[in-house]
Structures are given as structure tokens and as C-alpha cells.
XYZ file of C-alpha atoms in Angstrom:
778
model
C 107.079 93.480 54.674
C 106.297 96.847 57.198
C 108.303 97.891 60.037
C 106.225 96.471 63.129
C 107.548 99.593 65.275
C 106.052 102.687 66.963
C 106.302 105.356 65.536
C 107.815 108.628 67.055
C 105.940 112.007 66.889
C 106.382 115.086 65.380
C 108.337 116.718 67.535
C 111.063 113.766 68.098
C 111.381 113.631 64.132
C 112.118 116.977 63.036
C 115.091 116.735 61.035
C 115.586 113.064 60.986
C 115.588 110.753 57.961
C 113.486 108.067 57.861
C 117.379 105.846 57.103
C 118.412 107.881 60.446
C 114.935 106.782 62.402
C 115.539 102.966 61.348
C 119.279 103.240 62.311
C 117.583 104.237 65.693
C 115.452 101.665 66.190
C 118.145 99.449 64.394
C 120.110 100.404 67.482
C 117.154 100.354 70.170
C 116.264 96.567 69.384
C 120.044 95.266 68.896
C 120.847 96.997 72.605
C 117.847 95.957 74.863
C 118.058 93.424 76.991
C 114.999 92.137 76.379
C 114.972 89.089 73.352
C 113.424 90.368 70.337
C 112.474 88.181 67.613
C 110.640 88.906 64.706
C 108.816 85.149 62.601
C 106.974 84.872 59.773
C 103.859 82.730 59.035
C 105.661 79.388 58.395
C 107.691 80.511 61.649
C 110.644 81.241 60.027
C 113.110 84.485 61.938
C 113.113 86.810 60.206
C 114.685 89.452 62.627
C 116.140 88.247 66.010
C 118.566 90.673 68.218
C 121.328 89.347 70.284
C 119.704 89.083 73.342
C 117.512 86.258 72.193
C 120.224 84.772 70.040
C 122.420 84.697 73.529
C 119.164 83.533 74.985
C 118.889 80.436 72.651
C 123.030 79.912 72.303
C 122.824 80.097 68.723
C 124.334 83.110 67.256
C 122.078 85.757 64.821
C 122.860 85.347 61.562
C 121.946 81.020 62.166
C 118.573 81.895 62.849
C 117.564 83.810 60.204
C 115.691 81.921 57.825
C 115.108 78.758 59.919
C 112.484 77.363 61.917
C 111.613 78.022 65.387
C 111.310 73.890 65.541
C 114.792 73.075 63.993
C 115.987 75.868 66.572
C 114.635 75.069 69.760
C 112.563 71.111 69.105
C 112.713 70.383 72.952
C 110.262 73.920 73.729
C 108.307 73.183 70.325
C 105.535 71.259 72.049
C 105.142 74.231 74.646
C 105.479 77.019 71.677
C 103.356 75.767 68.698
C 100.061 76.124 70.302
C 100.718 79.726 70.913
C 101.637 80.455 67.346
C 99.332 78.468 65.879
C 96.688 80.849 68.333
C 98.607 84.253 66.753
C 97.769 82.752 62.907
C 94.108 81.639 63.818
C 93.209 85.302 64.211
C 94.223 85.535 68.428
C 95.131 88.562 70.395
C 98.729 88.894 72.278
C 99.071 87.198 75.117
C 101.842 86.866 77.695
C 103.198 83.211 80.259
C 106.325 81.634 81.593
C 108.355 79.432 79.487
C 109.626 76.585 81.246
C 112.180 74.295 79.183
C 116.371 73.696 78.320
C 117.327 74.963 75.008
C 120.919 74.744 73.471
C 122.453 77.261 75.695
C 122.443 74.446 78.458
C 121.352 71.227 77.587
C 119.520 69.782 80.128
C 119.186 72.692 82.285
C 115.751 73.702 82.915
C 115.329 77.749 82.331
C 112.009 80.099 83.223
C 111.046 82.597 80.213
C 108.856 85.557 80.439
C 107.540 85.645 76.733
C 105.077 87.523 74.693
C 103.560 86.693 71.135
C 101.591 89.344 69.311
C 100.016 89.347 65.610
C 102.056 91.936 62.975
C 99.685 93.014 60.848
C 99.179 95.928 57.723
C 97.338 99.040 58.248
C 94.681 96.522 56.411
C 94.709 94.449 58.888
C 96.445 91.769 56.699
C 98.759 89.442 59.449
C 102.288 89.633 58.275
C 104.208 87.287 61.180
C 104.234 87.012 64.848
C 106.335 89.373 67.231
C 107.987 87.917 70.094
C 109.842 89.294 73.318
C 110.789 87.288 75.020
C 112.684 87.772 79.203
C 114.589 85.053 80.960
C 113.281 84.843 84.596
C 114.560 82.011 85.715
C 117.396 83.043 88.823
C 114.322 84.495 89.744
C 111.968 81.684 88.797
C 114.590 79.930 91.513
C 114.698 82.502 93.879
C 111.293 82.276 94.205
C 110.974 78.346 94.587
C 113.714 78.504 96.860
C 111.766 80.384 99.225
C 108.579 78.743 99.283
C 110.330 75.364 99.700
C 112.197 77.278 102.876
C 109.010 78.310 103.903
C 107.407 74.678 103.604
C 110.898 73.295 104.917
C 109.656 75.796 108.600
C 106.526 75.152 107.914
C 106.407 71.124 107.830
C 109.196 71.294 110.457
C 107.157 72.574 113.046
C 104.249 70.696 112.384
C 106.418 67.357 112.517
C 108.031 68.454 116.431
C 105.903 66.194 118.788
C 107.127 68.599 121.399
C 105.878 71.949 122.140
C 106.215 75.066 119.934
C 104.926 78.235 120.744
C 105.924 82.450 120.590
C 105.330 85.113 122.886
C 106.035 88.558 121.631
C 109.584 90.673 123.152
C 107.847 90.813 126.650
C 107.222 87.287 126.854
C 103.371 87.553 126.803
C 101.586 84.860 124.913
C 99.442 86.881 121.425
C 99.036 83.975 119.200
C 97.500 80.519 120.185
C 99.392 78.222 120.035
C 98.152 74.262 119.142
C 101.180 72.382 120.481
C 100.914 73.793 123.794
C 97.534 73.502 124.368
C 97.459 70.195 123.234
C 100.396 68.988 125.637
C 99.267 71.373 128.939
C 95.817 71.175 128.448
C 95.389 74.879 128.760
C 92.753 77.035 127.142
C 93.447 79.750 124.465
C 92.310 82.213 126.929
C 94.524 80.427 130.031
C 97.629 80.355 128.194
C 97.394 84.096 126.360
C 99.712 86.428 128.078
C 101.498 85.429 130.931
C 98.752 82.610 131.572
C 101.090 79.956 130.088
C 103.625 79.826 133.636
C 100.843 78.951 135.551
C 101.107 75.432 133.495
C 104.315 75.373 135.312
C 104.839 73.195 138.191
C 104.648 75.694 141.484
C 107.873 74.126 143.014
C 110.195 75.149 139.828
C 107.625 78.319 138.864
C 109.562 80.771 140.246
C 113.152 79.898 138.774
C 111.756 79.305 135.585
C 110.438 83.131 136.410
C 113.704 84.253 137.130
C 115.435 82.165 134.528
C 113.443 83.272 132.238
C 113.265 87.741 133.203
C 116.954 87.935 133.052
C 116.532 86.398 129.395
C 114.023 89.123 128.579
C 116.506 92.080 130.183
C 119.831 90.280 128.447
C 118.524 89.028 125.341
C 119.999 86.162 125.596
C 118.747 82.679 124.775
C 116.939 80.397 127.693
C 117.031 77.319 128.735
C 116.021 75.548 131.423
C 114.497 72.225 133.146
C 111.341 72.078 135.134
C 107.876 69.765 135.720
C 105.148 70.700 133.133
C 101.531 70.176 133.479
C 100.230 66.777 131.267
C 96.995 67.157 129.619
C 96.200 63.069 130.459
C 97.151 64.274 134.682
C 100.212 64.856 136.674
C 103.830 67.092 135.212
C 105.672 65.569 132.776
C 109.953 66.467 133.289
C 110.782 68.971 129.500
C 113.651 70.693 129.102
C 112.053 74.429 127.926
C 114.300 76.226 126.026
C 113.446 80.168 123.849
C 115.199 82.148 121.026
C 115.304 85.379 120.562
C 113.768 86.385 116.622
C 115.796 89.743 115.804
C 114.358 92.545 113.197
C 115.946 94.568 110.802
C 116.877 97.190 113.462
C 118.476 94.922 115.897
C 115.177 94.487 118.147
C 113.749 91.988 119.924
C 110.769 91.008 117.491
C 109.262 87.701 119.038
C 110.916 84.725 120.738
C 110.386 81.018 119.685
C 109.893 78.413 122.284
C 109.967 74.846 123.134
C 109.383 72.384 125.009
C 111.004 68.839 125.174
C 109.516 66.133 127.155
C 112.774 64.221 129.007
C 109.857 62.203 130.831
C 111.031 58.873 129.092
C 114.584 59.426 128.455
C 115.515 60.238 131.855
C 113.697 56.999 133.093
C 115.890 55.208 130.209
C 118.947 56.758 131.605
C 117.942 55.833 135.462
C 116.946 51.883 133.950
C 120.000 52.021 132.024
C 122.818 53.143 134.702
C 120.787 50.241 136.904
C 121.495 48.047 134.101
C 125.048 49.290 133.809
C 125.717 48.201 137.745
C 124.160 44.437 137.369
C 126.462 44.030 133.910
C 129.603 45.636 136.123
C 128.989 43.006 138.837
C 128.349 40.750 135.837
C 131.130 41.017 134.268
C 133.453 41.188 137.703
C 132.118 38.163 138.785
C 132.282 35.861 135.291
C 134.859 32.846 134.717
C 136.364 34.173 132.242
C 138.906 37.188 131.558
C 137.844 40.588 130.798
C 138.703 43.958 130.512
C 137.709 47.403 128.657
C 140.093 49.694 127.054
C 139.751 53.371 126.555
C 140.687 55.438 123.437
C 143.551 55.295 121.463
C 146.080 54.704 124.010
C 144.276 51.735 125.192
C 143.833 52.380 128.813
C 142.216 49.933 130.887
C 138.948 51.179 132.374
C 137.930 47.988 133.674
C 139.275 44.950 134.481
C 138.071 41.792 136.099
C 139.607 39.262 138.357
C 140.754 36.830 136.296
C 142.024 39.430 134.052
C 144.065 40.927 136.462
C 145.303 36.884 137.576
C 146.011 36.388 133.969
C 148.252 39.701 134.068
C 150.484 38.079 137.364
C 148.057 39.894 139.917
C 148.465 43.610 139.253
C 146.168 45.894 138.841
C 145.774 47.568 135.370
C 143.319 50.000 135.578
C 144.503 53.556 134.922
C 147.260 52.567 133.099
C 148.050 52.833 128.964
C 148.912 48.915 128.028
C 150.793 51.388 124.893
C 153.101 52.193 127.697
C 153.448 48.991 129.195
C 153.322 46.733 126.018
C 156.573 45.950 123.785
C 157.088 47.515 120.546
C 154.225 45.289 118.043
C 152.771 43.292 120.659
C 150.005 41.155 119.013
C 147.568 41.445 121.430
C 148.116 45.492 121.536
C 147.731 45.297 117.437
C 144.708 43.710 117.310
C 143.060 46.383 119.990
C 143.765 48.757 117.108
C 142.441 47.392 114.727
C 139.238 46.781 116.712
C 139.167 50.292 117.574
C 139.989 52.016 114.490
C 137.766 49.499 111.851
C 134.512 49.402 114.084
C 134.711 45.654 113.779
C 134.955 42.310 115.430
C 137.972 40.651 116.073
C 138.650 37.264 117.182
C 141.136 35.595 117.997
C 141.735 31.105 118.434
C 143.199 28.815 120.860
C 145.216 31.533 122.001
C 148.225 29.887 124.105
C 148.926 31.758 127.622
C 151.272 30.747 130.446
C 148.924 31.096 133.793
C 148.628 28.763 136.875
C 144.679 29.802 136.819
C 142.250 26.821 136.933
C 143.856 25.191 138.829
C 147.042 24.727 136.293
C 150.919 24.044 137.724
C 152.412 27.229 137.465
C 153.801 28.512 134.576
C 151.353 25.769 132.114
C 150.033 26.912 128.427
C 146.814 26.330 128.927
C 144.239 28.144 125.279
C 141.912 31.199 125.080
C 139.300 32.133 122.676
C 139.358 36.474 122.740
C 136.684 38.548 120.888
C 137.501 42.185 120.828
C 134.035 43.530 120.702
C 133.426 46.683 119.467
C 132.018 49.621 121.840
C 130.639 52.675 120.559
C 129.645 56.258 122.487
C 126.977 58.239 122.159
C 127.913 59.345 119.311
C 127.862 56.518 117.556
C 132.269 56.430 117.054
C 134.159 53.949 118.699
C 135.464 54.621 121.707
C 136.646 51.771 123.252
C 137.121 48.156 123.337
C 135.929 44.888 125.515
C 138.808 42.803 125.553
C 136.918 38.848 126.292
C 138.742 36.080 127.116
C 137.550 32.163 127.547
C 139.396 29.289 128.980
C 139.138 26.284 126.220
C 142.097 24.113 126.841
C 140.152 21.155 127.760
C 137.767 21.493 125.171
C 140.298 21.564 122.611
C 142.187 18.534 124.669
C 138.880 16.667 123.960
C 138.923 17.952 120.450
C 142.017 17.071 119.574
C 141.899 13.073 120.798
C 138.464 13.322 118.964
C 140.368 14.634 115.786
C 143.181 11.818 116.179
C 139.758 9.056 116.825
C 138.388 10.203 113.947
C 141.205 9.954 111.701
C 142.311 6.993 112.642
C 138.372 5.828 111.928
C 138.700 7.370 108.604
C 141.450 5.883 107.559
C 140.505 2.277 107.634
C 137.284 3.570 106.358
C 139.122 5.633 103.114
C 140.849 3.079 102.931
C 138.056 -0.031 102.989
C 136.349 2.831 100.884
C 138.871 2.951 98.099
C 138.812 -0.715 97.984
C 135.238 -1.008 97.196
C 135.117 1.951 95.287
C 138.031 0.783 92.686
C 136.419 -2.833 92.492
C 135.379 -3.657 88.972
C 131.671 -4.650 90.478
C 129.116 -2.302 91.381
C 128.413 -2.294 95.054
C 125.671 -0.608 97.124
C 125.827 -0.046 101.246
C 122.030 -0.289 101.954
C 120.532 0.279 105.525
C 118.475 -2.658 106.434
C 114.307 -2.501 106.237
C 114.205 0.943 104.985
C 116.399 0.599 102.285
C 118.303 3.917 102.526
C 121.373 3.714 100.744
C 124.839 4.948 102.585
C 127.280 3.916 99.336
C 127.457 3.373 96.726
C 131.365 2.700 94.303
C 132.566 4.344 90.815
C 130.843 1.504 88.862
C 127.814 1.694 90.798
C 127.450 5.054 89.752
C 128.329 4.974 86.384
C 125.663 2.446 86.113
C 123.228 4.974 87.965
C 124.463 8.058 85.701
C 125.178 9.971 88.917
C 124.925 9.278 92.697
C 122.283 6.826 93.832
C 119.972 8.989 95.276
C 120.446 8.554 99.331
C 117.613 8.394 102.423
C 115.409 6.586 99.507
C 113.118 4.817 100.906
C 111.251 1.262 100.065
C 108.359 2.048 98.678
C 109.571 4.846 96.226
C 111.849 2.512 94.367
C 109.642 1.520 91.780
C 108.883 5.370 91.658
C 112.518 6.562 91.068
C 113.875 3.265 89.243
C 112.941 1.174 86.061
C 113.803 -2.167 86.440
C 112.295 -5.207 84.717
C 112.674 -8.682 84.006
C 114.964 -10.001 80.844
C 111.389 -9.885 78.703
C 110.814 -6.347 79.558
C 107.930 -6.805 82.039
C 108.114 -3.914 84.732
C 109.076 -5.180 88.613
C 107.027 -4.410 91.005
C 108.608 -2.743 93.945
C 108.128 -6.106 96.435
C 110.015 -8.362 93.429
C 113.253 -6.131 93.836
C 115.868 -7.986 94.213
C 117.365 -4.066 96.675
C 113.683 -4.511 98.198
C 114.259 -7.947 99.001
C 117.678 -7.669 100.328
C 116.675 -5.148 102.509
C 113.551 -6.786 104.055
C 116.416 -9.814 105.383
C 115.147 -12.238 102.504
C 117.400 -14.213 100.497
C 119.489 -13.139 97.221
C 121.372 -15.066 95.296
C 122.204 -14.651 91.679
C 118.849 -12.625 91.387
C 118.027 -11.506 87.413
C 116.821 -8.238 86.851
C 117.692 -5.302 84.251
C 117.958 -2.093 85.440
C 117.169 1.050 83.378
C 119.255 3.973 83.954
C 119.734 7.280 81.960
C 123.615 5.943 80.562
C 121.905 2.675 79.363
C 120.245 -1.055 79.741
C 121.732 -3.284 82.343
C 121.161 -6.825 82.406
C 122.278 -7.929 85.990
C 122.568 -10.649 88.204
C 122.250 -9.204 92.023
C 123.996 -10.634 95.273
C 122.928 -9.784 98.421
C 124.568 -10.000 101.756
C 124.431 -8.405 105.572
C 127.211 -6.780 107.127
C 126.810 -6.507 110.869
C 127.490 -3.238 112.911
C 131.489 -2.585 114.331
C 133.610 0.222 114.763
C 130.815 2.508 115.183
C 129.071 1.584 111.667
C 125.837 0.661 112.024
C 124.297 -2.234 110.232
C 124.251 -2.884 106.324
C 123.306 -5.564 103.573
C 125.755 -5.150 100.748
C 124.354 -5.505 97.752
C 126.708 -6.773 94.466
C 125.651 -6.331 90.915
C 127.050 -8.454 88.303
C 127.051 -6.579 85.333
C 126.077 -9.757 82.411
C 124.367 -7.148 79.497
C 127.676 -8.090 77.231
C 127.296 -11.618 77.773
C 123.762 -11.328 77.065
C 124.438 -9.025 74.407
C 127.142 -11.625 72.775
C 124.974 -14.413 73.540
C 121.446 -12.128 71.701
C 124.012 -11.929 68.945
C 125.605 -15.306 68.168
C 121.308 -16.514 68.520
C 121.106 -13.659 65.537
C 123.969 -14.600 63.592
C 122.935 -18.024 63.308
C 119.868 -17.120 62.103
C 121.079 -14.977 59.485
C 122.692 -17.868 58.839
C 120.335 -20.879 58.740
C 118.296 -17.892 56.670
C 121.388 -16.809 54.098
C 121.748 -20.351 53.608
C 118.588 -21.379 52.811
C 117.895 -17.899 50.785
C 120.930 -19.051 48.787
C 120.087 -22.863 47.881
C 117.194 -21.260 46.878
C 118.545 -18.143 44.804
C 120.761 -20.731 43.130
C 119.090 -22.941 41.872
C 116.070 -20.841 40.649
C 117.509 -20.303 37.713
C 118.959 -23.826 37.451
C 115.397 -25.629 37.079
C 114.270 -23.510 33.674
C 117.512 -23.635 32.055
C 117.550 -27.592 32.442
C 113.694 -27.506 30.961
C 114.942 -25.559 28.564
C 117.799 -28.192 27.273
C 115.114 -30.628 28.310
C 112.836 -29.280 25.791
C 115.985 -28.371 22.694
C 117.236 -32.147 22.914
C 112.871 -32.637 21.843
C 113.405 -29.985 19.476
C 116.420 -31.540 18.133
C 115.017 -34.858 17.668
C 111.413 -33.806 16.222
C 112.416 -30.652 13.882
C 111.104 -30.651 10.418
C 113.978 -28.357 8.719
C 117.060 -27.615 9.675
C 115.915 -23.749 9.794
C 112.887 -24.029 12.115
C 115.485 -25.704 14.566
C 118.175 -23.042 14.152
C 115.563 -20.409 15.115
C 114.800 -23.001 18.432
C 118.259 -22.997 19.130
C 118.733 -19.023 19.085
C 115.997 -18.656 21.719
C 116.580 -21.106 23.562
C 120.390 -19.769 24.135
C 118.789 -16.355 24.582
C 116.575 -17.515 27.696
C 119.242 -20.210 28.743
C 122.346 -16.850 28.740
C 119.720 -15.034 30.669
C 119.570 -18.019 33.666
C 123.370 -18.000 33.211
C 123.947 -14.040 33.927
C 121.805 -14.056 36.999
C 123.422 -17.244 38.286
C 126.887 -15.343 37.720
C 125.075 -11.861 39.351
C 124.065 -14.101 42.275
C 128.107 -15.443 42.803
C 129.648 -12.597 42.357
C 128.004 -11.089 44.930
C 128.692 -13.853 46.708
C 132.855 -13.115 45.417
C 132.032 -9.331 47.099
C 130.655 -10.059 50.227
C 134.203 -11.882 50.570
C 136.692 -9.246 49.380
C 134.472 -6.952 51.243
C 134.916 -8.845 54.413
C 138.817 -9.643 53.793
C 141.288 -7.747 51.927
C 141.197 -5.954 49.234
C 142.261 -4.122 46.069
C 142.411 -0.606 46.278
C 140.390 1.413 44.428
C 141.263 2.789 41.101
C 141.184 6.257 40.951
C 140.169 9.037 38.138
C 138.996 12.301 37.134
C 135.322 10.593 36.721
C 132.136 12.225 35.749
C 129.519 11.006 37.516
C 126.241 12.081 35.351
C 128.372 9.918 32.237
C 128.307 6.958 34.286
C 124.935 7.172 35.248
C 123.681 7.581 31.856
C 125.699 4.589 30.479
C 123.656 2.823 33.390
C 120.471 3.996 32.389
C 120.673 3.127 28.877
C 122.336 -0.239 29.782
C 118.855 -0.501 32.269
C 116.311 0.860 29.662
C 115.326 -2.975 28.156
C 114.440 -4.102 32.352
C 112.802 -0.883 33.156
C 110.568 -1.212 29.379
C 110.077 -5.112 30.617
C 109.047 -4.091 34.202
C 106.623 -1.914 32.896
C 108.074 1.254 34.175
C 109.379 4.750 32.723
C 113.071 5.358 33.730
C 113.786 8.955 34.166
C 117.347 10.751 33.812
C 118.373 13.912 35.402
C 121.999 14.425 35.044
C 123.724 17.618 35.390
C 126.951 17.217 33.381
C 130.438 18.148 35.106
C 130.001 16.743 38.340
C 134.032 15.789 38.463
C 135.387 13.494 41.529
C 138.390 10.650 42.024
C 136.340 7.981 41.784
C 136.629 4.196 40.924
C 134.878 4.152 37.885
C 133.887 1.160 37.458
C 132.973 0.667 41.666
C 130.165 4.004 40.409
C 128.853 1.622 37.774
C 128.100 -0.673 40.279
C 126.405 0.990 42.659
C 124.166 3.093 40.385
C 123.068 -0.261 38.654
C 122.486 -1.888 42.224
C 120.407 0.990 43.465
C 118.417 0.905 39.812
C 118.086 -2.607 39.796
C 116.349 -2.028 43.261
C 114.368 0.470 42.151
C 112.945 -1.293 39.040
C 112.239 -4.553 41.338
C 110.432 -2.907 44.016
C 108.896 -0.513 42.302
C 107.652 -2.928 39.281
C 105.153 -0.596 36.756
C 106.004 3.097 37.837
C 108.468 5.326 36.929
C 111.411 5.864 38.267
C 113.467 8.351 38.249
C 117.475 9.305 38.799
C 119.185 12.699 39.011
C 122.528 13.787 39.063
C 123.118 16.810 41.067
C 125.069 19.647 43.134
C 124.749 20.319 46.211
C 126.187 21.616 49.798
C 129.286 21.356 47.955
C 128.946 17.077 47.429
C 128.166 15.467 44.437
C 124.622 13.443 44.473
C 123.183 10.628 42.746
C 119.906 9.971 44.177
C 117.923 7.154 42.568
C 113.749 7.107 43.598
C 110.673 5.111 42.535
C 107.228 5.063 43.525
C 106.773 1.837 44.551
C 106.265 -0.537 48.178
C 107.964 2.070 50.583
C 109.876 0.996 53.202
C 109.116 0.602 57.071
C 110.765 3.094 59.102
C 112.278 0.825 61.414
C 113.866 -0.838 58.276
C 115.716 2.079 57.247
C 119.061 1.340 58.435
C 118.838 -2.139 58.513
C 118.540 -2.429 54.929
C 122.341 -1.742 54.216
C 123.408 -4.888 56.911
C 124.475 -8.075 55.487
C 121.962 -10.963 54.661
C 119.487 -8.614 55.966
C 115.838 -7.626 53.455
C 113.161 -5.366 54.259
C 110.692 -7.335 52.743
C 109.715 -11.384 52.439
C 111.490 -13.821 50.263
C 108.861 -15.123 49.103
C 107.795 -12.780 46.925
C 110.652 -11.123 46.483
C 114.254 -12.434 45.450
C 117.936 -11.671 45.946
C 120.294 -12.408 48.707
C 120.066 -9.419 51.232
C 123.454 -8.285 49.443
C 122.889 -5.147 47.476
C 123.115 -2.346 49.268
C 125.131 -3.589 51.917
C 127.612 -4.053 49.129
C 126.655 -0.396 47.563
C 127.384 0.997 51.000
C 130.541 -0.593 51.865
C 131.646 1.465 47.729
C 130.126 4.866 48.845
C 132.162 4.851 52.111
C 135.201 3.638 50.236
C 135.146 6.886 48.998
C 134.483 9.065 51.366
C 130.964 8.845 50.703
C 127.228 8.651 52.329
C 123.827 6.117 50.955
C 121.088 6.716 52.862
C 117.387 5.845 52.285
C 114.305 7.946 53.076
C 111.149 6.248 52.732
C 107.141 5.832 54.015
C 105.306 2.415 53.232
C 103.268 2.652 50.340
C 105.097 6.061 49.162
C 108.307 4.590 47.386
C 111.694 5.579 48.410
C 114.833 6.967 47.432
C 117.997 6.451 47.293
C 120.590 9.446 48.046
C 124.876 9.247 48.278
C 126.391 11.910 48.741
C 130.427 11.884 47.217
C 132.980 14.656 47.822
C 134.078 16.053 45.184
C 137.962 16.681 43.695
C 138.792 14.277 46.889
C 141.373 11.847 46.289
C 140.381 8.933 47.939
C 142.669 5.925 49.094
C 140.589 3.672 51.323
C 139.449 0.351 50.106
C 135.952 -1.185 49.624
């Protein structure tokens, strides 16, 4: 890369070698206070001097070979177009750059930068030369000067009072817009000393004398006078003039203002009148009033009432700190109001006095307010002490409180008794039905406080009342509404539906007359007979189940006996008419097999009855041992193959071996048998799938059929005793199988549930804990 340096003339180069010239050039570059650098076409630093490295806050060696955007990422968005301009063949350019560098992160700095192309003699662009001069301080000074000028200009423009300038002789030589707008003078009239004509004739000579004296002494001028107003008449103003000196100490000009104080003086006069009126009020007020000024708490105002409380002594001009004993409470509170600037109060302070007709030495009660008062500077300079006699009010209140306490005690005693009464009670306002009181039983029944202020016409919208059949009652049929209207209510049945449940109630109502300051009310007593109704329903349901069970059991037990009797009668006839012993033997074998099946069916029914008896009473504990669930299920499935084939069902098994737990093997066989038998019964002619797997740390047995399915409302009821989801006319059984199965599963600390949709089959899922030892009995 060719050197970017400018060549020296011949005379200067005499006697210098090329190395010396290069050394001289590098010395100049290194020592110059201007930042210099050269970057290649990829914006990598090829050369950089210490001045630029110092500006960037990065060592010179750390620049070399690195890209500009790596070292100065915050400035790259501004610098990139400059580099691109040079690389696109553009000429050198200089501009002012503002931004941050690593030297002072977060501080905006200003630089005057120049970028120029560096080419070979043949014009090939080799890189970009950079010259940087930091102008941060100059820019800040320029901005500060500009801001100062703008601030001065804005201040002058914002001033509502007239502002004008005169030369050193007091003559107006430049237009004064504010003066012209205020006085109504024309531009010609106010030039020179014409501005003095706008001053009231009676004040003009005095102003001129003061003004001439200020011109002579070169001291600032201040004076009050009346100044002509553009809307007519004169306004009171305070005129001020300040000399502006040049560098040699001479007066260059005078800057003058005229402050309009007319409104302020009027306000001061009005304030003085109000102050006098307030003083008269304070002095004649029937309250103890004093003003204490300064930290020494000196009395500057004492009204007659305060003087009487002080024993008739005139305290005006005296210091409370000098008069009061050390630690005096009154003085301490005054000091707190003075130092904090916040109002202080005392309630019902006892003071011995004979004011307001009290006997001498009697104690009266006073409410005292300590109000801080602020001066024109906004600081607290005194405190107003204001005390008012509240003795009569306190005595009346104490008497009322005594009566109220007595009534409250009686009321609380009565409410406590009513609140703990187990019968729900509600007090209502006659005619409106608005709730006045509800006891604990009523609140628990409602799920929260009974809403107060509820009108009769909104009862049916807010509360749900039905009859025993579930029909919603109209508002005029609700017992509470009838009672509020004065109609008799005696053992009136109603069902109240609340967030806490459904309550069958018998409602009694009785009017209560007004007494002891309490208004008349209607007492509602809500006798909860829900448990009684529920017990009655359960008994009826139990009787119905018993009758149905006896009918089903009788039918189921008779069912195998009838074919058994027919088979035996047929066998007798065959024995009487048999042609040979061999044919009789065949008939006996066939009949025996059929009889055995009927006997097995009857045995199963009897076993189910015995099983239910054992499950509802004391029974033997489980015989726990390590059992592989898959092996149990596989044996049961193999035993059902013939029955499945007879039912037209394909029995499928998916069993994962190795799921071992502490279980009763016989009981698990009983569970599997019951579920598969159920699936073959209700899914005849369709596949039945049995699977064993591990899920959520549990051993899971699933038996799924594709039969008639189960209605959603029966999914839980099918596990109860004697409960069936289908008619006994089409499907036999005692309705005990699933009840027994669930009891066995729960004895193993497991769960049994059903999943089904009508017409889409059913799945029965058993989940048993793995490896857990169980001691419960089924």
C-alpha cells in the first residue's frame, strides 16, 4: 500500500534518506493532537495514531486489523454511509458526528470528522483516510450559549410587565413593544425622553429626579409611580432600571421594567379589612383563642375567653416558654405544630375553670386545635390555639353511651341465644320483607350472610324456592313473602336451593311487636327436615330394591331348576324306553352335562349371595402373596374360551408379564372372571379385549366390550348392590357382580371405574398398586 503522506519539496529532502523521511512522517502523525487513521476496503484499521485511540478509549494496538463496526458499534449506523460514499467513488467529505464511544459509555460526544479516498498514482482505491477532531467542549459551550440566549429571550417575552431599554443617557432609541402595549403610546411618542410623558403629572418630577440621580451615580433605580394605561386611567407600578456595563466599565445601556402592583395593593387593602374583621371575630368568639409566634412561643393575640381561662392575666407579649414549667404538655404540642407545620389536636382536655357558669374550681372539657400559620415566605411563623368547651356534649354522649351499652348488652345476649339456636331464624321487616337479622344456622344454610335490604318483589329472583316436586314457586307463594304481608304461616313446606345445598324446610312465622327502641319484626323459623326427607327416600328406595331383589332372586333361582327337572324327567322316560344299555348311557351323559351346567349356574347365584353376606359383615383377611397379574388374567381368559365361542365373541388378550404385586390371587381371579363374564353377557357376538399394562406406577387391567354400552347417569350406580343398568327381562343376574368386584379391588387399595357411551360398548378399568402390601379385608 502506498504511503498516504504528502511529498516534501526538493530543498527539504536534501540530505534525508527515505527511512528518515518515513520516520519523520510517522513522528508527526503520532504526535499530532488530531485523530488520524487509515482503514482498508473492508473497514479494518490499518493505521491509527494515539490521539484517535485516546478518543475511542481503546488501545492503539487493539485497533489494528479490527473492523470499525466492532470497535464503535454505537456509531456504525452513522459512519457506514460515509465509508460507502468513498467506496462508491465519492469525494472527500467533512461532517460533525455525535454519539458515544467506549471511552465514556452513555455520554454523548461530538467530533468533526473528514473522510477521503487513498488511491495509487493510477487511481486505484486502496483505503480510506480519516481525520477526527473532538469538539465536545466547543459544542457544549455553543449549546449553553444558545440556551442562555433562548432563555433570556423567553423570559423577556413571558414577562407580563412593560420592559424597555434606554441608552446611557436614559433615552429610548429602540422600540419597546411591552411599553407601547401597556401605555398606548405610539412609537414616535415614546422615543427619546418621550416615555416620561406616560407617567402621571403629579409623579413625573419625582421620577425624573430619581432617574437623573441614578444616571449620575450609575446605581440601579427603583421608584413607585402611576403609569398611563391603554384602557384609560393610570395604574400603580413599581419602576426598576438596571445599568448594563461594557468591558471597559462604562454604561452601555439601561434595562427597565414597570411592575403593575394595582391589583396587589387593592388585595392588600382588602386583606387588611379582612384581617381587622377576623380580629374582631376572634376577640368576640365564645372559644379560647390565642396566637403564639416564633420558637419562643410569644403571645401576639389573646382573646377574652382565653384570658379568663388563664385567671384573668393579660399574656400579650409574654413568652409561654418562660411562663410554663419544663415539660409542659401544652407547650410541647405547640412546638410540634410549629416545627412540623402540621395541625395538632387534643380531644376533651380537662381544665379547671369557672367559665360557662361552672362553680369555681370545677373541671370542664375542651377540644383544642393547634393550627400552624405561615408567613409570606411560606414558613410557619406562629401557631393558632383554638379551644372550645365540649363539656355538655361529652356528658350527654357519656349518658347515651351508658344507655346504649345497656341496650347492647341485652341485645347481644338475645342475639347470642338466637345465633346459637340450631333452628335457622331470620328477622324480617314487616311489609317490605327486608332482612334485619339471621342466625348462624340460617347463614350456614344460605352459604353467606342473608342479603339485607332485599325487597319482597325480588325474593324469587334472588333465591330459588321450589316445592317437594321441584316446581319453582312464584314470589307470592314463598312463605317468607306471605309472612311479611301478615298472612299466617304454619308448618309451610318449601325447598330452598342455596350454594351449600338443597334444604327441605318447614317454615313457621310469628310477628314481634316493637319494643325497647327496636322496630316491629317478623320472626321466621326454618326447620330443616332435609335429613328426614332423605331418610324417607332412602327407606323407600331400600324397600323397592329389596322387593326387586327378592323377585329377581326368586326368578334366577327358579330358572335353573325348571330345565333341571325337565332333563331328569326326560332321563326317566329314556330309561324306561331305551333300546339298549349303550344308547341309555349316551343319553345319561348328555343329560348329566346339561344338569351340571344348571347346577353351576345355581351355585354361582348362591355364591354371589354368600359373597355379599361376607362383604357386608366381618370376613377373613386377604391372603397376600407376590402375584403376577398377567398370569392370573391369562389363566382366566383360557378358561373362558369355550364360553366366549358359545357367545360368538372373539376373546383377545394383551398382557404384559412382570407386573407383580402383593395381592390375593384367588380374589384377582374372581375380579377378572366377573368382568369377562359381564363383557360376554352384554357384548355377545362382538370382540372382547382384555389388556394388562403399567400406567402411572400402577398395574392396570382393562376389559373392553363393544356391546350395548352404559348410559352416563348409570356409570356410578352400577357398582351399588342390586343395581342394574338394564332390564332384568333381557339380562339375568342378581345385580351383585360389580358390587363384589369393586369391594375386592378397593380392599387391595385399588380403584375400579367404567367408561362407556350407549351403543359403543364399555370399558372396565382396574388399577392396583405395585409392590404395596395390603392388610385390608374385602
